[in-house]
Amino acid sequence: MPRYKQQFKADIQKRLMSSKKEPLEAVSMETGVAVHTLENWRAQAMATDALSHGWTPERMLDGVVGAMRISDETARNAWLVSQNIGPLDFMLWGNAALEGLRAFGRVTRGESKATRLRIRVLERDLRKKDETMASAAALVLDGYGEIDAS
């Protein structure tokens, strides 16, 4: 994974956050930075910008919920402007909230495989311990029946 200088990253983030809203693909072609990296940088810049303006995650969610209560798009956009929420912020915050809810309780394939493997190992260990206990019990019982006649 390539490492970029902080100043280069900051310059690209300013460009991505500018009012021109250049397509990520165009910026990627020009700079050589992968689109997914640019998406991450833009998200980081937006989060930093939102936090610097006092937007906590709770306030962001309240903004999304408040806007979604308004069914008329024109009225919703007017409400967003009155709350100092940009349309792109609204869309990104809504998507982040949905993604967070989708991830709640979801197990990834890697976690699932690791969990199944761990269960198998624990079950195998438990069987070995059961066999050992059964053998020890048999030895104790066998030895208990023998009484020394001396």
Coordinates of N, CA and C in Angstrom, one line a residue:
M1 N 0.8 -1.2 0.0 CA 0.0 0.0 0.0 C 0.9 1.2 0.0
P2 N 0.7 2.1 -1.0 CA 1.5 3.3 -1.0 C 1.3 4.3 0.2
R3 N 2.3 5.0 0.6 CA 2.3 5.9 1.6 C 2.4 7.3 1.0
Y4 N 1.5 8.2 1.4 CA 1.5 9.6 0.8 C 1.9 10.6 1.9
K5 N 2.6 11.6 1.5 CA 3.0 12.7 2.4 C 1.7 13.4 2.9
Q6 N 1.8 13.8 4.2 CA 0.6 14.5 4.8 C 0.2 15.7 4.0
Q7 N 1.1 16.5 3.5 CA 0.8 17.7 2.8 C 0.1 17.4 1.5
F8 N 0.6 16.3 0.8 CA -0.1 15.9 -0.4 C -1.5 15.5 -0.1
K9 N -1.7 14.7 0.9 CA -3.1 14.3 1.3 C -3.9 15.5 1.6
A10 N -3.4 16.4 2.4 CA -4.2 17.6 2.8 C -4.6 18.4 1.6
D11 N -3.7 18.5 0.6 CA -4.0 19.3 -0.6 C -5.1 18.6 -1.4
I12 N -5.0 17.3 -1.5 CA -6.1 16.5 -2.2 C -7.4 16.6 -1.5
Q13 N -7.4 16.6 -0.1 CA -8.6 16.7 0.6 C -9.3 18.1 0.4
K14 N -8.4 19.1 0.4 CA -9.0 20.5 0.1 C -9.7 20.5 -1.3
R15 N -9.0 19.9 -2.2 CA -9.5 19.8 -3.6 C -10.9 19.0 -3.6
L16 N -10.9 17.9 -2.9 CA -12.1 17.1 -2.9 C -13.3 17.8 -2.1
M17 N -13.0 18.7 -1.2 CA -14.0 19.4 -0.4 C -14.3 20.7 -1.0
S18 N -13.7 21.1 -2.1 CA -14.0 22.4 -2.7 C -15.4 22.4 -3.3
S19 N -15.8 23.6 -3.7 CA -17.2 23.7 -4.2 C -17.2 23.2 -5.7
K20 N -16.1 22.9 -6.3 CA -16.1 22.4 -7.7 C -16.6 21.0 -7.8
K21 N -16.4 20.2 -6.7 CA -16.9 18.8 -6.6 C -16.4 18.0 -7.9
E22 N -15.1 17.9 -8.1 CA -14.6 17.1 -9.2 C -14.9 15.7 -9.0
P23 N -15.2 14.9 -10.0 CA -15.4 13.5 -9.9 C -14.1 12.8 -9.4
L24 N -14.3 11.8 -8.5 CA -13.2 11.1 -7.9 C -12.3 10.5 -9.0
E25 N -13.0 9.9 -10.0 CA -12.2 9.2 -11.1 C -11.3 10.2 -11.7
A26 N -11.7 11.4 -12.0 CA -10.8 12.4 -12.6 C -9.6 12.8 -11.7
V27 N -9.9 12.9 -10.5 CA -8.8 13.3 -9.5 C -7.9 12.1 -9.4
S28 N -8.4 10.9 -9.4 CA -7.6 9.7 -9.4 C -6.7 9.6 -10.6
M29 N -7.2 9.8 -11.8 CA -6.4 9.7 -13.0 C -5.3 10.8 -13.0
E30 N -5.6 12.0 -12.5 CA -4.6 13.0 -12.5 C -3.5 12.8 -11.5
T31 N -3.9 12.3 -10.3 CA -3.0 12.2 -9.2 C -2.3 10.9 -9.0
G32 N -3.0 9.8 -9.6 CA -2.5 8.5 -9.4 C -2.9 7.8 -8.1
V33 N -3.8 8.5 -7.4 CA -4.3 7.9 -6.1 C -5.5 7.1 -6.4
A34 N -5.6 5.9 -5.8 CA -6.8 5.0 -6.1 C -8.1 5.7 -5.6
V35 N -9.2 5.4 -6.3 CA -10.5 6.0 -6.0 C -10.9 5.7 -4.6
H36 N -10.7 4.4 -4.2 CA -11.2 4.1 -2.8 C -10.4 4.8 -1.8
T37 N -9.1 5.1 -2.1 CA -8.3 5.9 -1.1 C -8.8 7.4 -1.1
L38 N -9.2 7.9 -2.3 CA -9.8 9.2 -2.3 C -11.1 9.3 -1.6
E39 N -11.9 8.2 -1.7 CA -13.2 8.2 -1.0 C -12.9 8.2 0.5
N40 N -11.9 7.5 1.0 CA -11.6 7.5 2.4 C -11.1 8.8 2.9
W41 N -10.2 9.5 2.1 CA -9.7 10.8 2.4 C -10.9 11.8 2.5
R42 N -11.8 11.7 1.5 CA -12.9 12.7 1.5 C -13.8 12.5 2.8
A43 N -14.0 11.2 3.1 CA -14.8 10.9 4.3 C -14.1 11.4 5.6
Q44 N -12.8 11.3 5.6 CA -12.0 11.8 6.8 C -12.1 13.3 6.8
A45 N -12.0 13.9 5.7 CA -12.1 15.4 5.6 C -13.5 15.9 6.0
M46 N -14.5 15.2 5.6 CA -15.9 15.6 5.9 C -16.1 15.4 7.4
A47 N -15.6 14.3 8.0 CA -15.8 14.0 9.4 C -15.1 15.1 10.2
T48 N -13.9 15.4 9.8 CA -13.1 16.5 10.5 C -13.8 17.8 10.4
D49 N -14.3 18.1 9.2 CA -15.0 19.4 9.0 C -16.3 19.4 9.8
A50 N -17.0 18.3 9.8 CA -18.3 18.2 10.6 C -18.0 18.4 12.1
L51 N -17.0 17.7 12.6 CA -16.6 17.9 14.0 C -16.2 19.3 14.4
S52 N -15.4 19.9 13.5 CA -15.0 21.3 13.7 C -16.1 22.2 13.8
H53 N -17.2 21.9 13.2 CA -18.4 22.7 13.2 C -19.4 22.3 14.3
G54 N -19.0 21.4 15.2 CA -19.8 21.0 16.3 C -20.8 19.9 16.0
W55 N -20.6 19.2 14.8 CA -21.5 18.1 14.5 C -21.0 16.8 15.1
T56 N -21.6 16.4 16.2 CA -21.3 15.1 16.8 C -22.1 14.1 16.1
P57 N -21.7 12.8 16.2 CA -22.5 11.7 15.6 C -24.0 11.8 16.0
E58 N -24.2 12.1 17.2 CA -25.6 12.2 17.7 C -26.4 13.3 17.0
R59 N -25.7 14.5 16.8 CA -26.4 15.6 16.1 C -26.6 15.3 14.6
M60 N -25.6 14.6 14.0 CA -25.7 14.2 12.6 C -26.9 13.3 12.4
L61 N -27.1 12.3 13.3 CA -28.2 11.4 13.2 C -29.5 12.1 13.4
D62 N -29.5 13.0 14.4 CA -30.7 13.8 14.6 C -31.1 14.6 13.3
G63 N -30.0 15.2 12.7 CA -30.3 15.9 11.4 C -30.9 15.0 10.3
V64 N -30.3 13.8 10.2 CA -30.8 12.9 9.2 C -32.3 12.5 9.5
V65 N -32.5 12.2 10.8 CA -33.9 11.8 11.1 C -34.9 12.9 11.0
G66 N -34.5 14.1 11.4 CA -35.3 15.3 11.2 C -35.6 15.6 9.7
A67 N -34.6 15.5 8.9 CA -34.9 15.7 7.5 C -35.7 14.6 6.8
M68 N -35.6 13.4 7.3 CA -36.4 12.3 6.7 C -37.8 12.4 7.1
R69 N -38.1 13.1 8.2 CA -39.5 13.3 8.6 C -40.3 14.2 7.6
I70 N -39.6 14.9 6.8 CA -40.2 15.9 5.8 C -40.2 15.2 4.5
S71 N -41.5 14.9 4.0 CA -41.6 14.1 2.8 C -41.4 15.0 1.5
D72 N -41.8 16.2 1.6 CA -41.6 17.1 0.4 C -40.1 17.5 0.2
E73 N -39.6 17.2 -0.9 CA -38.1 17.4 -1.1 C -37.8 18.8 -1.0
T74 N -38.6 19.7 -1.6 CA -38.3 21.2 -1.5 C -38.3 21.6 0.0
A75 N -39.3 21.2 0.7 CA -39.3 21.6 2.1 C -38.1 21.0 2.9
R76 N -37.8 19.7 2.5 CA -36.6 19.1 3.2 C -35.4 19.8 2.9
N77 N -35.1 20.2 1.6 CA -33.9 21.0 1.3 C -33.9 22.3 2.0
A78 N -35.0 23.0 2.2 CA -35.1 24.2 2.9 C -34.7 24.0 4.4
W79 N -35.2 22.9 4.9 CA -34.9 22.6 6.3 C -33.5 22.3 6.5
L80 N -32.9 21.6 5.5 CA -31.4 21.3 5.6 C -30.6 22.6 5.6
V81 N -31.0 23.5 4.7 CA -30.3 24.8 4.6 C -30.4 25.5 5.9
S82 N -31.6 25.5 6.5 CA -31.8 26.2 7.8 C -31.0 25.6 8.9
Q83 N -30.7 24.3 8.8 CA -29.9 23.6 9.8 C -28.4 23.6 9.5
N84 N -28.0 24.3 8.4 CA -26.6 24.3 7.9 C -26.1 22.9 7.6
I85 N -26.9 22.1 7.0 CA -26.6 20.8 6.6 C -26.6 20.8 5.0
G86 N -25.4 20.5 4.4 CA -25.4 20.4 3.0 C -26.0 19.1 2.5
P87 N -26.5 19.2 1.2 CA -27.1 17.9 0.6 C -26.2 16.7 0.6
L88 N -24.9 17.0 0.3 CA -23.9 15.9 0.3 C -23.7 15.3 1.7
D89 N -23.6 16.3 2.7 CA -23.5 15.8 4.1 C -24.7 15.0 4.5
F90 N -25.9 15.4 4.1 CA -27.1 14.7 4.5 C -27.1 13.3 3.9
M91 N -26.7 13.2 2.6 CA -26.6 11.9 1.9 C -25.6 11.0 2.6
L92 N -24.4 11.5 2.9 CA -23.3 10.7 3.4 C -23.6 10.3 4.9
W93 N -24.2 11.2 5.7 CA -24.6 10.9 7.0 C -25.7 9.8 7.0
G94 N -26.6 9.9 6.1 CA -27.7 8.9 6.0 C -27.1 7.6 5.7
N95 N -26.2 7.5 4.7 CA -25.6 6.3 4.3 C -24.8 5.7 5.4
A96 N -24.1 6.5 6.1 CA -23.3 6.0 7.2 C -24.2 5.4 8.3
A97 N -25.3 6.1 8.6 CA -26.2 5.5 9.6 C -26.8 4.2 9.1
L98 N -27.1 4.1 7.9 CA -27.7 2.8 7.4 C -26.6 1.7 7.4
E99 N -25.4 2.1 7.0 CA -24.3 1.1 7.1 C -24.0 0.6 8.5
G100 N -24.1 1.6 9.4 CA -23.9 1.2 10.8 C -24.9 0.3 11.3
L101 N -26.2 0.5 10.9 CA -27.3 -0.4 11.3 C -27.1 -1.7 10.6
R102 N -26.7 -1.7 9.4 CA -26.5 -3.0 8.7 C -25.4 -3.9 9.4
A103 N -24.4 -3.2 9.8 CA -23.3 -3.9 10.5 C -23.6 -4.4 11.9
F104 N -24.6 -3.8 12.5 CA -25.0 -4.2 13.8 C -25.4 -5.7 13.9
G105 N -24.7 -6.5 14.6 CA -25.0 -7.9 14.8 C -24.5 -8.7 13.6
R106 N -24.0 -8.1 12.6 CA -23.5 -8.9 11.4 C -22.2 -9.5 11.7
V107 N -22.0 -10.7 11.3 CA -20.7 -11.4 11.5 C -20.1 -11.5 10.1
T108 N -18.8 -11.1 10.0 CA -18.2 -11.2 8.7 C -17.8 -12.7 8.5
R109 N -17.5 -13.0 7.2 CA -17.1 -14.3 6.8 C -15.9 -14.8 7.6
G110 N -14.9 -13.9 7.7 CA -13.7 -14.3 8.5 C -13.9 -14.6 9.9
E111 N -14.8 -13.7 10.5 CA -15.1 -14.0 12.0 C -15.9 -15.3 12.1
S112 N -16.8 -15.5 11.2 CA -17.6 -16.8 11.2 C -16.7 -18.0 11.1
K113 N -15.7 -17.9 10.2 CA -14.8 -19.1 10.0 C -14.0 -19.3 11.2
A114 N -13.5 -18.1 11.8 CA -12.6 -18.2 13.0 C -13.4 -18.8 14.1
T115 N -14.7 -18.4 14.2 CA -15.5 -18.9 15.3 C -15.8 -20.4 15.2
R116 N -16.1 -20.8 14.0 CA -16.3 -22.3 13.7 C -15.0 -23.1 14.1
L117 N -13.9 -22.6 13.7 CA -12.6 -23.2 14.0 C -12.4 -23.3 15.5
R118 N -12.6 -22.2 16.2 CA -12.5 -22.2 17.6 C -13.4 -23.2 18.3
I119 N -14.6 -23.3 17.8 CA -15.6 -24.2 18.4 C -15.1 -25.6 18.2
R120 N -14.6 -26.0 17.0 CA -14.0 -27.3 16.7 C -12.9 -27.6 17.7
V121 N -12.0 -26.7 17.9 CA -10.8 -26.9 18.7 C -11.3 -27.2 20.2
L122 N -12.3 -26.3 20.6 CA -12.8 -26.5 22.0 C -13.5 -27.8 22.2
E123 N -14.3 -28.2 21.2 CA -15.0 -29.5 21.2 C -14.0 -30.7 21.3
R124 N -13.0 -30.6 20.5 CA -11.9 -31.6 20.4 C -11.3 -31.7 21.8
D125 N -10.9 -30.6 22.4 CA -10.3 -30.6 23.7 C -11.2 -31.1 24.8
L126 N -12.5 -30.8 24.7 CA -13.5 -31.4 25.6 C -13.6 -32.9 25.5
R127 N -13.6 -33.4 24.3 CA -13.6 -34.9 24.1 C -12.4 -35.5 24.7
K128 N -11.2 -34.9 24.5 CA -10.0 -35.5 25.1 C -10.1 -35.5 26.6
K129 N -10.6 -34.4 27.1 CA -10.7 -34.4 28.6 C -11.7 -35.4 29.1
D130 N -12.8 -35.6 28.4 CA -13.8 -36.6 28.8 C -13.2 -38.0 28.7
E131 N -12.4 -38.3 27.7 CA -11.8 -39.6 27.6 C -10.8 -39.8 28.7
T132 N -10.0 -38.7 29.0 CA -9.0 -38.8 30.1 C -9.7 -39.0 31.5
M133 N -10.8 -38.3 31.7 CA -11.6 -38.5 32.9 C -12.2 -39.9 33.0
A134 N -12.7 -40.4 31.9 CA -13.2 -41.7 31.9 C -12.1 -42.8 32.2
S135 N -11.0 -42.6 31.6 CA -9.8 -43.5 31.9 C -9.4 -43.4 33.3
A136 N -9.3 -42.2 33.9 CA -8.9 -42.0 35.3 C -10.0 -42.7 36.2
A137 N -11.2 -42.5 35.9 CA -12.3 -43.1 36.7 C -12.2 -44.6 36.7
A138 N -11.9 -45.2 35.5 CA -11.8 -46.6 35.3 C -10.6 -47.1 36.2
L139 N -9.5 -46.4 36.1 CA -8.4 -46.9 36.9 C -8.6 -46.8 38.4
V140 N -9.3 -45.8 38.8 CA -9.6 -45.6 40.3 C -10.6 -46.7 40.7
L141 N -11.6 -47.0 39.9 CA -12.5 -48.1 40.2 C -11.8 -49.4 40.2
D142 N -11.0 -49.7 39.2 CA -10.3 -50.9 39.2 C -9.4 -51.1 40.4
G143 N -8.7 -50.0 40.7 CA -7.8 -50.1 41.9 C -8.5 -50.2 43.2
Y144 N -9.7 -49.6 43.3 CA -10.5 -49.6 44.5 C -11.0 -51.0 44.8
G145 N -11.2 -51.8 43.8 CA -11.7 -53.2 44.1 C -10.6 -54.1 44.6
E146 N -9.4 -53.8 44.4 CA -8.3 -54.6 44.9 C -7.9 -54.2 46.4
I147 N -8.0 -55.2 47.3 CA -7.7 -54.9 48.7 C -6.4 -55.7 49.0
D148 N -5.4 -55.1 49.5 CA -4.2 -55.8 49.9 C -4.4 -56.6 51.1
A149 N -4.2 -57.9 51.0 CA -4.5 -58.9 52.1 C -3.3 -59.0 53.1
S150 N -2.4 -58.2 53.1 CA -1.2 -58.4 53.9 C -1.4 -58.0 55.3

